[in-house]
PDB file of C-alpha atoms in Angstrom:
ATOM      1  CA  MET X   1     119.808 165.082 110.829  1.00 45.00           C
ATOM      2  CA  SER X   2     122.738 167.416 108.911  1.00 41.00           C
ATOM      3  CA  ILE X   3     126.461 166.814 108.411  1.00 44.00           C
ATOM      4  CA  ASN X   4     129.388 168.929 109.619  1.00 43.00           C
ATOM      5  CA  SER X   5     131.209 170.014 106.496  1.00 38.00           C
ATOM      6  CA  ASN X   6     134.050 170.333 108.595  1.00 38.00           C
ATOM      7  CA  ASP X   7     134.532 167.290 110.259  1.00 39.00           C
ATOM      8  CA  GLY X   8     131.904 164.870 109.039  1.00 39.00           C
ATOM      9  CA  SER X   9     130.242 164.602 112.104  1.00 40.00           C
ATOM     10  CA  LEU X  10     126.853 164.035 113.100  1.00 44.00           C
ATOM     11  CA  HIS X  11     125.274 167.145 114.919  1.00 45.00           C
ATOM     12  CA  GLN X  12     124.169 167.062 118.230  1.00 49.00           C
ATOM     13  CA  MET X  13     121.204 169.466 117.542  1.00 55.00           C
ATOM     14  CA  GLN X  14     118.154 168.745 119.502  1.00 79.00           C
ATOM     15  CA  LEU X  15     116.528 166.600 117.821  1.00 86.00           C
ATOM     16  CA  PHE X  16     113.141 164.550 118.025  1.00 89.00           C
ATOM     17  CA  PRO X  17     110.747 162.114 115.829  1.00 91.00           C
ATOM     18  CA  VAL X  18     107.906 163.934 113.822  1.00 87.00           C
ATOM     19  CA  VAL X  19     106.724 160.733 112.147  1.00 86.00           C
ATOM     20  CA  GLU X  20     107.037 157.171 113.697  1.00 90.00           C
ATOM     21  CA  VAL X  21     105.698 154.030 111.599  1.00 88.00           C
ATOM     22  CA  VAL X  22     106.140 150.469 111.982  1.00 89.00           C
ATOM     23  CA  SER X  23     106.068 148.804 107.838  1.00 86.00           C
ATOM     24  CA  ASP X  24     106.729 145.248 107.260  1.00 86.00           C
ATOM     25  CA  ASP X  25     107.665 145.198 110.721  1.00 89.00           C
ATOM     26  CA  ILE X  26     110.482 148.014 110.604  1.00 92.00           C
ATOM     27  CA  PRO X  27     110.131 151.056 112.568  1.00 92.00           C
ATOM     28  CA  MET X  28     110.883 154.200 110.716  1.00 93.00           C
ATOM     29  CA  GLY X  29     110.139 157.745 110.861  1.00 91.00           C
ATOM     30  CA  VAL X  30     111.013 161.058 110.065  1.00 91.00           C
ATOM     31  CA  LEU X  31     112.979 163.919 112.552  1.00 90.00           C
ATOM     32  CA  ASN X  32     112.245 167.083 112.744  1.00 86.00           C
ATOM     33  CA  ASP X  33     114.508 168.404 110.525  1.00 86.00           C
ATOM     34  CA  GLY X  34     113.064 166.336 107.725  1.00 87.00           C
ATOM     35  CA  THR X  35     116.029 163.500 108.062  1.00 91.00           C
ATOM     36  CA  PRO X  36     114.560 160.199 107.442  1.00 93.00           C
ATOM     37  CA  TYR X  37     115.743 157.319 109.651  1.00 95.00           C
ATOM     38  CA  LEU X  38     115.507 153.670 110.968  1.00 96.00           C
ATOM     39  CA  THR X  39     115.807 152.506 114.421  1.00 96.00           C
ATOM     40  CA  LEU X  40     118.601 150.049 115.469  1.00 97.00           C
ATOM     41  CA  TYR X  41     115.617 147.620 115.232  1.00 96.00           C
ATOM     42  CA  GLY X  42     114.521 148.391 112.076  1.00 96.00           C
ATOM     43  CA  LEU X  43     118.390 148.482 110.092  1.00 97.00           C
ATOM     44  CA  ALA X  44     118.741 145.237 111.716  1.00 97.00           C
ATOM     45  CA  LYS X  45     115.593 143.854 110.364  1.00 96.00           C
ATOM     46  CA  LEU X  46     116.537 145.591 106.917  1.00 96.00           C
ATOM     47  CA  CYS X  47     119.575 143.738 107.133  1.00 97.00           C
ATOM     48  CA  GLY X  48     118.719 140.186 107.883  1.00 96.00           C
ATOM     49  CA  ILE X  49     120.870 140.325 111.217  1.00 96.00           C
ATOM     50  CA  ASP X  50     120.379 140.403 114.768  1.00 95.00           C
ATOM     51  CA  ASP X  51     120.123 143.686 116.355  1.00 95.00           C
ATOM     52  CA  THR X  52     122.575 142.665 118.997  1.00 96.00           C
ATOM     53  CA  PRO X  53     125.822 142.780 117.192  1.00 95.00           C
ATOM     54  CA  LEU X  54     124.716 145.840 114.834  1.00 97.00           C
ATOM     55  CA  ARG X  55     124.353 147.390 118.421  1.00 96.00           C
ATOM     56  CA  VAL X  56     127.844 146.827 119.236  1.00 97.00           C
ATOM     57  CA  PHE X  57     129.129 147.410 115.714  1.00 97.00           C
ATOM     58  CA  THR X  58     127.734 151.030 115.819  1.00 97.00           C
ATOM     59  CA  SER X  59     128.063 152.156 119.390  1.00 96.00           C
ATOM     60  CA  ASN X  60     132.196 151.699 118.690  1.00 96.00           C
ATOM     61  CA  TRP X  61     132.144 153.304 115.771  1.00 97.00           C
ATOM     62  CA  ASP X  62     135.659 154.609 116.513  1.00 95.00           C
ATOM     63  CA  THR X  63     137.267 151.623 116.709  1.00 96.00           C
ATOM     64  CA  GLU X  64     135.305 149.668 114.152  1.00 96.00           C
ATOM     65  CA  LYS X  65     135.641 152.238 111.421  1.00 96.00           C
ATOM     66  CA  ASN X  66     139.360 151.095 111.346  1.00 95.00           C
ATOM     67  CA  LYS X  67     138.671 147.398 110.869  1.00 96.00           C
ATOM     68  CA  PRO X  68     137.683 145.788 107.447  1.00 95.00           C
ATOM     69  CA  ARG X  69     133.731 145.906 108.258  1.00 96.00           C
ATOM     70  CA  GLY X  70     133.705 149.572 109.374  1.00 96.00           C
ATOM     71  CA  GLN X  71     136.575 150.672 106.544  1.00 96.00           C
ATOM     72  CA  LYS X  72     133.883 149.011 104.070  1.00 97.00           C
ATOM     73  CA  VAL X  73     131.160 151.369 105.478  1.00 97.00           C
ATOM     74  CA  ALA X  74     133.352 154.453 105.967  1.00 97.00           C
ATOM     75  CA  ALA X  75     134.274 154.120 101.894  1.00 97.00           C
ATOM     76  CA  TYR X  76     130.390 153.730 100.948  1.00 96.00           C
ATOM     77  CA  LEU X  77     130.025 156.892 103.229  1.00 96.00           C
ATOM     78  CA  ALA X  78     132.705 158.821 101.505  1.00 96.00           C
ATOM     79  CA  GLU X  79     131.195 157.839  98.254  1.00 95.00           C
ATOM     80  CA  LYS X  80     128.122 160.144  99.248  1.00 92.00           C
ATOM     81  CA  GLY X  81     130.274 163.041 100.096  1.00 94.00           C
ATOM     82  CA  LEU X  82     130.607 161.947 103.903  1.00 94.00           C
ATOM     83  CA  HIS X  83     134.137 161.624 105.118  1.00 93.00           C
ATOM     84  CA  ASN X  84     135.073 161.137 108.302  1.00 90.00           C
ATOM     85  CA  VAL X  85     131.859 160.633 110.335  1.00 93.00           C
ATOM     86  CA  ASP X  86     132.228 159.700 113.947  1.00 90.00           C
ATOM     87  CA  ARG X  87     129.040 158.373 115.007  1.00 94.00           C
ATOM     88  CA  LEU X  88     126.550 156.701 112.564  1.00 97.00           C
ATOM     89  CA  TYR X  89     123.200 157.347 114.778  1.00 96.00           C
ATOM     90  CA  THR X  90     121.497 159.407 117.089  1.00 94.00           C
ATOM     91  CA  ARG X  91     119.876 159.296 120.005  1.00 94.00           C
ATOM     92  CA  VAL X  92     116.213 160.650 120.552  1.00 93.00           C
ATOM     93  CA  LEU X  93     113.095 160.247 122.330  1.00 91.00           C
ATOM     94  CA  ASN X  94     109.891 158.705 120.715  1.00 88.00           C
ATOM     95  CA  SER X  95     106.831 159.293 121.204  1.00 83.00           C
ATOM     96  CA  SER X  96     107.006 157.096 124.076  1.00 84.00           C
ATOM     97  CA  ASN X  97     109.144 158.881 125.765  1.00 87.00           C
ATOM     98  CA  VAL X  98     111.839 155.859 125.234  1.00 90.00           C
ATOM     99  CA  GLU X  99     115.501 156.860 124.562  1.00 93.00           C
ATOM    100  CA  THR X 100     116.069 155.094 120.641  1.00 93.00           C
ATOM    101  CA  HIS X 101     119.027 154.930 118.345  1.00 95.00           C
ATOM    102  CA  ALA X 102     118.083 157.143 114.753  1.00 96.00           C
ATOM    103  CA  TYR X 103     119.952 155.580 111.971  1.00 97.00           C
ATOM    104  CA  PRO X 104     119.628 158.248 109.011  1.00 95.00           C
ATOM    105  CA  ASP X 105     119.044 156.944 105.646  1.00 94.00           C
ATOM    106  CA  TYR X 106     122.511 157.224 103.874  1.00 95.00           C
ATOM    107  CA  VAL X 107     124.155 155.138 107.129  1.00 97.00           C
ATOM    108  CA  CYS X 108     121.284 152.493 106.885  1.00 97.00           C
ATOM    109  CA  MET X 109     122.105 152.226 103.209  1.00 96.00           C
ATOM    110  CA  ALA X 110     126.300 152.155 103.467  1.00 97.00           C
ATOM    111  CA  ILE X 111     125.185 149.346 106.130  1.00 98.00           C
ATOM    112  CA  LEU X 112     122.892 147.833 103.775  1.00 97.00           C
ATOM    113  CA  ARG X 113     125.188 147.853 101.084  1.00 97.00           C
ATOM    114  CA  TYR X 114     127.833 145.977 102.977  1.00 97.00           C
ATOM    115  CA  TYR X 115     125.496 143.422 104.024  1.00 97.00           C
ATOM    116  CA  ALA X 116     124.314 142.921 100.733  1.00 96.00           C
ATOM    117  CA  LEU X 117     127.220 142.830  98.706  1.00 95.00           C
ATOM    118  CA  ASP X 118     130.741 142.363 100.778  1.00 95.00           C
ATOM    119  CA  ALA X 119     129.887 140.400 104.646  1.00 93.00           C
ATOM    120  CA  ALA X 120     131.096 136.577 104.288  1.00 89.00           C
ATOM    121  CA  ASN X 121     129.889 133.631 106.426  1.00 88.00           C
ATOM    122  CA  PHE X 122     126.892 135.119 106.362  1.00 88.00           C
ATOM    123  CA  ASP X 123     122.999 134.551 104.822  1.00 93.00           C
ATOM    124  CA  ARG X 124     122.866 137.583 103.037  1.00 93.00           C
ATOM    125  CA  SER X 125     119.441 136.813 100.442  1.00 95.00           C
ATOM    126  CA  VAL X 126     117.301 139.287 103.200  1.00 96.00           C
ATOM    127  CA  ALA X 127     120.218 142.062 102.370  1.00 96.00           C
ATOM    128  CA  ILE X 128     120.407 141.299  99.038  1.00 96.00           C
ATOM    129  CA  GLY X 129     116.540 141.025  97.891  1.00 95.00           C
ATOM    130  CA  ASN X 130     115.974 144.990 100.308  1.00 94.00           C
ATOM    131  CA  PHE X 131     119.191 146.034  98.321  1.00 94.00           C
ATOM    132  CA  VAL X 132     117.363 145.359  95.340  1.00 94.00           C
ATOM    133  CA  ARG X 133     114.232 146.114  95.518  1.00 92.00           C
ATOM    134  CA  LEU X 134     115.140 149.375  97.265  1.00 93.00           C
ATOM    135  CA  ALA X 135     117.307 150.134  93.965  1.00 90.00           C
ATOM    136  CA  GLU X 136     114.743 149.108  91.909  1.00 89.00           C
ATOM    137  CA  TYR X 137     112.215 151.724  93.624  1.00 85.00           C
ATOM    138  CA  THR X 138     114.883 154.480  93.794  1.00 87.00           C
ATOM    139  CA  LEU X 139     114.874 154.079  89.871  1.00 80.00           C
ATOM    140  CA  LYS X 140     111.558 154.345  89.312  1.00 78.00           C
ATOM    141  CA  ARG X 141     110.586 157.185  91.416  1.00 79.00           C
ATOM    142  CA  MET X 142     114.001 158.501  89.713  1.00 77.00           C
ATOM    143  CA  ILE X 143     111.945 158.128  86.330  1.00 77.00           C
ATOM    144  CA  TYR X 144     108.876 159.148  87.117  1.00 67.00           C
ATOM    145  CA  GLU X 145     110.256 162.502  88.443  1.00 72.00           C
ATOM    146  CA  LYS X 146     112.626 163.071  85.072  1.00 74.00           C
ATOM    147  CA  SER X 147     109.027 162.786  83.411  1.00 69.00           C
ATOM    148  CA  ASN X 148     106.948 164.510  85.974  1.00 65.00           C
ATOM    149  CA  TYR X 149     104.946 161.815  86.206  1.00 60.00           C
ATOM    150  CA  ASN X 150     102.608 161.080  89.308  1.00 61.00           C
ATOM    151  CA  PRO X 151     101.924 157.544  89.656  1.00 63.00           C
ATOM    152  CA  ASN X 152      99.007 158.258  91.672  1.00 66.00           C
ATOM    153  CA  ALA X 153      97.351 160.639  89.599  1.00 69.00           C
ATOM    154  CA  SER X 154      94.289 158.644  88.961  1.00 68.00           C
ATOM    155  CA  ILE X 155      94.135 157.450  92.482  1.00 76.00           C
ATOM    156  CA  ASP X 156      93.822 160.804  92.922  1.00 82.00           C
ATOM    157  CA  THR X 157      91.154 162.155  90.363  1.00 87.00           C
ATOM    158  CA  SER X 158      88.954 158.815  91.632  1.00 87.00           C
ATOM    159  CA  PHE X 159      89.075 159.387  95.417  1.00 88.00           C
ATOM    160  CA  GLU X 160      88.059 163.414  94.281  1.00 89.00           C
ATOM    161  CA  ASN X 161      84.971 162.156  92.212  1.00 90.00           C
ATOM    162  CA  TYR X 162      83.931 159.554  95.325  1.00 90.00           C
ATOM    163  CA  ARG X 163      84.265 162.903  97.494  1.00 89.00           C
ATOM    164  CA  ALA X 164      82.238 164.975  95.273  1.00 91.00           C
ATOM    165  CA  ARG X 165      79.625 162.516  94.946  1.00 92.00           C
ATOM    166  CA  ILE X 166      79.297 161.697  98.571  1.00 90.00           C
ATOM    167  CA  LYS X 167      78.997 165.671  98.929  1.00 91.00           C
ATOM    168  CA  LEU X 168      76.100 165.661  97.051  1.00 92.00           C
ATOM    169  CA  ASN X 169      74.145 163.133  97.959  1.00 91.00           C
ATOM    170  CA  ASP X 170      74.450 163.574 101.945  1.00 86.00           C
ATOM    171  CA  GLN X 171      70.804 165.555 102.735  1.00 89.00           C
ATOM    172  CA  ILE X 172      69.844 161.341 103.559  1.00 92.00           C
ATOM    173  CA  PRO X 173      66.407 161.367 106.134  1.00 94.00           C
ATOM    174  CA  THR X 174      67.465 160.256 109.545  1.00 94.00           C
ATOM    175  CA  THR X 175      64.849 157.396 109.092  1.00 96.00           C
ATOM    176  CA  HIS X 176      66.947 156.002 106.385  1.00 96.00           C
ATOM    177  CA  PHE X 177      70.132 155.012 104.906  1.00 96.00           C
ATOM    178  CA  ALA X 178      71.309 155.137 101.230  1.00 95.00           C
ATOM    179  CA  VAL X 179      73.228 152.429  99.520  1.00 95.00           C
ATOM    180  CA  PHE X 180      75.738 154.583  97.993  1.00 92.00           C
ATOM    181  CA  ARG X 181      76.599 156.022 101.364  1.00 90.00           C
ATOM    182  CA  GLU X 182      76.862 152.617 103.541  1.00 92.00           C
ATOM    183  CA  ILE X 183      79.348 151.686 100.853  1.00 90.00           C
ATOM    184  CA  ALA X 184      81.910 153.775 101.454  1.00 87.00           C
ATOM    185  CA  ASP X 185      84.492 151.466 103.285  1.00 84.00           C
ATOM    186  CA  ILE X 186      84.689 149.343 100.242  1.00 87.00           C
ATOM    187  CA  ALA X 187      84.440 151.973  98.086  1.00 88.00           C
ATOM    188  CA  MET X 188      87.779 153.902  99.339  1.00 85.00           C
ATOM    189  CA  ASN X 189      89.614 150.418 100.142  1.00 83.00           C
ATOM    190  CA  LEU X 190      89.129 149.436  96.265  1.00 85.00           C
ATOM    191  CA  ILE X 191      90.141 153.410  95.290  1.00 85.00           C
ATOM    192  CA  GLY X 192      93.586 153.398  97.208  1.00 81.00           C
ATOM    193  CA  GLY X 193      93.881 149.813  95.600  1.00 80.00           C
ATOM    194  CA  GLY X 194      93.791 151.613  92.076  1.00 80.00           C
ATOM    195  CA  PHE X 195      90.099 150.775  91.522  1.00 83.00           C
ATOM    196  CA  PRO X 196      89.002 153.407  89.104  1.00 83.00           C
ATOM    197  CA  MET X 197      86.085 155.839  90.274  1.00 86.00           C
ATOM    198  CA  ASP X 198      84.596 157.564  87.619  1.00 88.00           C
ATOM    199  CA  ASP X 199      81.360 157.937  85.087  1.00 89.00           C
ATOM    200  CA  THR X 200      82.081 154.298  83.525  1.00 87.00           C
ATOM    201  CA  THR X 201      82.170 152.525  86.703  1.00 83.00           C
ATOM    202  CA  SER X 202      78.863 152.357  89.106  1.00 80.00           C
ATOM    203  CA  LEU X 203      79.693 149.906  92.282  1.00 89.00           C
ATOM    204  CA  ASP X 204      76.851 151.514  93.824  1.00 92.00           C
ATOM    205  CA  GLY X 205      74.729 150.911  91.136  1.00 92.00           C
ATOM    206  CA  SER X 206      75.701 147.189  91.246  1.00 93.00           C
ATOM    207  CA  VAL X 207      75.643 146.616  95.239  1.00 95.00           C
ATOM    208  CA  GLY X 208      72.210 149.041  94.648  1.00 95.00           C
ATOM    209  CA  ILE X 209      70.591 146.078  92.086  1.00 96.00           C
ATOM    210  CA  HIS X 210      71.793 142.925  93.819  1.00 96.00           C
ATOM    211  CA  TRP X 211      70.926 144.175  97.332  1.00 97.00           C
ATOM    212  CA  GLY X 212      67.224 145.483  95.672  1.00 97.00           C
ATOM    213  CA  LYS X 213      66.939 141.689  94.271  1.00 97.00           C
ATOM    214  CA  TYR X 214      67.485 140.231  98.093  1.00 97.00           C
ATOM    215  CA  TRP X 215      65.202 143.019  99.900  1.00 98.00           C
ATOM    216  CA  SER X 216      62.381 141.910  97.485  1.00 97.00           C
ATOM    217  CA  ALA X 217      63.437 138.191  97.464  1.00 97.00           C
ATOM    218  CA  ASN X 218      63.097 138.304 101.451  1.00 97.00           C
ATOM    219  CA  GLY X 219      60.482 140.274 102.244  1.00 97.00           C
ATOM    220  CA  LEU X 220      62.319 142.969 104.129  1.00 97.00           C
ATOM    221  CA  SER X 221      59.553 145.690 103.405  1.00 97.00           C
ATOM    222  CA  GLU X 222      56.871 143.534 105.397  1.00 97.00           C
ATOM    223  CA  ARG X 223      60.100 143.452 108.460  1.00 97.00           C
ATOM    224  CA  PHE X 224      61.406 146.875 108.456  1.00 97.00           C
ATOM    225  CA  GLY X 225      58.752 148.880 106.355  1.00 97.00           C
ATOM    226  CA  GLU X 226      58.922 150.295 102.576  1.00 97.00           C
ATOM    227  CA  ARG X 227      61.942 151.204 100.742  1.00 97.00           C
ATOM    228  CA  VAL X 228      61.112 155.361  99.013  1.00 97.00           C
ATOM    229  CA  GLN X 229      63.331 156.760  95.712  1.00 97.00           C
ATOM    230  CA  HIS X 230      65.334 159.895  96.919  1.00 96.00           C
ATOM    231  CA  GLN X 231      66.856 162.464  94.095  1.00 95.00           C
ATOM    232  CA  HIS X 232      70.468 161.041  93.482  1.00 95.00           C
ATOM    233  CA  LEU X 233      73.317 163.569  92.089  1.00 95.00           C
ATOM    234  CA  PHE X 234      76.177 163.187  90.190  1.00 94.00           C
ATOM    235  CA  PRO X 235      78.735 165.583  89.478  1.00 93.00           C
ATOM    236  CA  GLU X 236      79.178 167.858  86.742  1.00 94.00           C
ATOM    237  CA  ASN X 237      82.195 166.021  85.307  1.00 92.00           C
ATOM    238  CA  TYR X 238      80.125 162.725  85.161  1.00 94.00           C
ATOM    239  CA  ARG X 239      77.635 162.717  81.909  1.00 94.00           C
ATOM    240  CA  GLN X 240      75.267 161.168  84.202  1.00 94.00           C
ATOM    241  CA  SER X 241      74.742 164.739  85.739  1.00 94.00           C
ATOM    242  CA  ALA X 242      72.768 166.532  82.393  1.00 95.00           C
ATOM    243  CA  ALA X 243      70.365 164.009  84.049  1.00 96.00           C
ATOM    244  CA  ASN X 244      70.450 164.889  87.402  1.00 94.00           C
ATOM    245  CA  LYS X 245      66.755 166.231  87.820  1.00 94.00           C
ATOM    246  CA  TYR X 246      65.382 163.037  86.695  1.00 95.00           C
ATOM    247  CA  ILE X 247      67.321 160.482  88.507  1.00 95.00           C
ATOM    248  CA  THR X 248      66.751 158.730  91.604  1.00 96.00           C
ATOM    249  CA  ALA X 249      67.839 156.072  94.305  1.00 96.00           C
ATOM    250  CA  TRP X 250      66.067 153.848  96.523  1.00 97.00           C
ATOM    251  CA  ILE X 251      66.922 154.573 100.466  1.00 97.00           C
ATOM    252  CA  TYR X 252      65.810 151.938 102.991  1.00 98.00           C
ATOM    253  CA  PRO X 253      64.374 152.143 106.439  1.00 97.00           C
ATOM    254  CA  ILE X 254      67.389 152.430 109.259  1.00 96.00           C
ATOM    255  CA  ASP X 255      66.769 149.679 111.299  1.00 97.00           C
ATOM    256  CA  ALA X 256      67.569 147.439 108.392  1.00 97.00           C
ATOM    257  CA  LEU X 257      71.024 148.773 107.979  1.00 96.00           C
ATOM    258  CA  GLY X 258      72.511 146.244 110.206  1.00 95.00           C
ATOM    259  CA  VAL X 259      70.569 143.384 107.596  1.00 97.00           C
ATOM    260  CA  PHE X 260      72.628 145.473 105.150  1.00 96.00           C
ATOM    261  CA  ARG X 261      76.010 145.820 106.200  1.00 94.00           C
ATOM    262  CA  LYS X 262      75.735 141.977 107.157  1.00 93.00           C
ATOM    263  CA  TRP X 263      74.985 141.295 103.553  1.00 95.00           C
ATOM    264  CA  LEU X 264      77.406 143.510 102.287  1.00 93.00           C
ATOM    265  CA  HIS X 265      80.326 141.976 103.826  1.00 89.00           C
ATOM    266  CA  ASP X 266      78.670 138.068 103.296  1.00 90.00           C
ATOM    267  CA  ASN X 267      76.694 137.862 100.821  1.00 92.00           C
ATOM    268  CA  TYR X 268      77.849 140.833  98.013  1.00 92.00           C
ATOM    269  CA  ALA X 269      81.900 141.112  98.794  1.00 88.00           C
ATOM    270  CA  MET X 270      82.179 137.923  99.398  1.00 86.00           C
ATOM    271  CA  GLU X 271      80.458 136.631  96.129  1.00 89.00           C
ATOM    272  CA  LYS X 272      78.943 139.100  93.869  1.00 91.00           C
ATOM    273  CA  LEU X 273      81.913 141.411  93.845  1.00 88.00           C
ATOM    274  CA  PRO X 274      84.350 138.987  92.378  1.00 87.00           C
ATOM    275  CA  ASN X 275      82.467 138.961  89.137  1.00 86.00           C
ATOM    276  CA  TYR X 276      82.014 142.648  89.235  1.00 85.00           C
ATOM    277  CA  LEU X 277      85.614 143.438  89.207  1.00 83.00           C
ATOM    278  CA  GLY X 278      86.520 140.646  86.641  1.00 79.00           C
ATOM    279  CA  ASN X 279      84.266 142.292  84.168  1.00 81.00           C
ATOM    280  CA  LYS X 280      86.185 145.406  84.912  1.00 75.00           C
ATOM    281  CA  LYS X 281      89.235 143.400  83.304  1.00 72.00           C
ATOM    282  CA  LEU X 282      91.167 144.682  86.478  1.00 67.00           C
ATOM    283  CA  SER X 283      94.701 143.129  87.140  1.00 62.00           C
ATOM    284  CA  ASN X 284      95.074 143.202  90.768  1.00 68.00           C
ATOM    285  CA  ALA X 285      91.375 142.137  91.633  1.00 68.00           C
ATOM    286  CA  SER X 286      92.644 139.183  93.834  1.00 70.00           C
ATOM    287  CA  GLU X 287      94.655 142.300  96.190  1.00 72.00           C
ATOM    288  CA  LEU X 288      91.346 144.361  95.951  1.00 73.00           C
ATOM    289  CA  LEU X 289      89.117 141.883  97.531  1.00 76.00           C
ATOM    290  CA  GLU X 290      91.400 141.173  99.951  1.00 71.00           C
ATOM    291  CA  SER X 291      92.087 144.286 101.341  1.00 63.00           C
ATOM    292  CA  ILE X 292      88.089 144.766 101.834  1.00 68.00           C
ATOM    293  CA  LYS X 293      87.918 141.216 103.822  1.00 65.00           C
ATOM    294  CA  LYS X 294      86.888 141.843 107.491  1.00 61.00           C
ATOM    295  CA  PRO X 295      88.375 140.395 110.686  1.00 53.00           C
ATOM    296  CA  ALA X 296      86.844 137.626 112.631  1.00 54.00           C
ATOM    297  CA  LEU X 297      86.549 138.376 116.850  1.00 50.00           C
ATOM    298  CA  PRO X 298      88.847 136.409 118.598  1.00 53.00           C
ATOM    299  CA  ASN X 299      87.806 133.018 119.877  1.00 55.00           C
ATOM    300  CA  LYS X 300      86.578 133.242 123.268  1.00 52.00           C
ATOM    301  CA  HIS X 301      88.210 130.685 125.482  1.00 46.00           C
TER     302      HIS X 301
END
């Protein structure tokens, strides 16, 4: 959504969303010209106000911009070099073919700034909280960019390490399953939350030990058949790779997979994993545990 250099109005080019998401109950997205935007409801939610008065204010910008509130918003836009803006949003069709108002990021910040700093006779707590949060986020991002620091570098490396291990160990007989492959759901959630996956951590090793004990203690081989040893490989950047030709891991009869998956969530994830993460001294262990909880089926009426 570009700005006309002559009169500061928003171009009425053919714009449409290429990305649409809802985060923290705030609808947002990106238009095909690269402009990030919030919907009317999203902007109202950000400011802590009802969307009806906001719709009236922004739809009647021609007259509102000459009133105290509009003058403040216009002044904030002018600070960004956006003078004489004649409309605050563009009508676009979303993916459901419904017309929506797309408010560009700079308009959103100008309006949020007004409700956070200037609005009278109004509970500004939501607007202030969001304004401060966005300011902190922007400062953090600026420091990262100026320092050429990628805060996600360790997560990216962990994902690559895990993917490399999956590729090396994808030749499991169809008659059996491997613990390493079956913990992918938990592993990916943990990595996304900041859990390091490298040659010093062995989540599958921890799961494998506890599952092996459960398997033996409950005589599951009598029910499903014997488990067998199968080659397990590590990537070259893992120290363990030096012993690849000697390393094996248990694989289990495929008929026991349902039992394993239930045990993995109900027993390991809920009872054993907290201790494992605690030993790793991760500051966000509680958040990691929350991320892997499975929803229950709704009650039948």
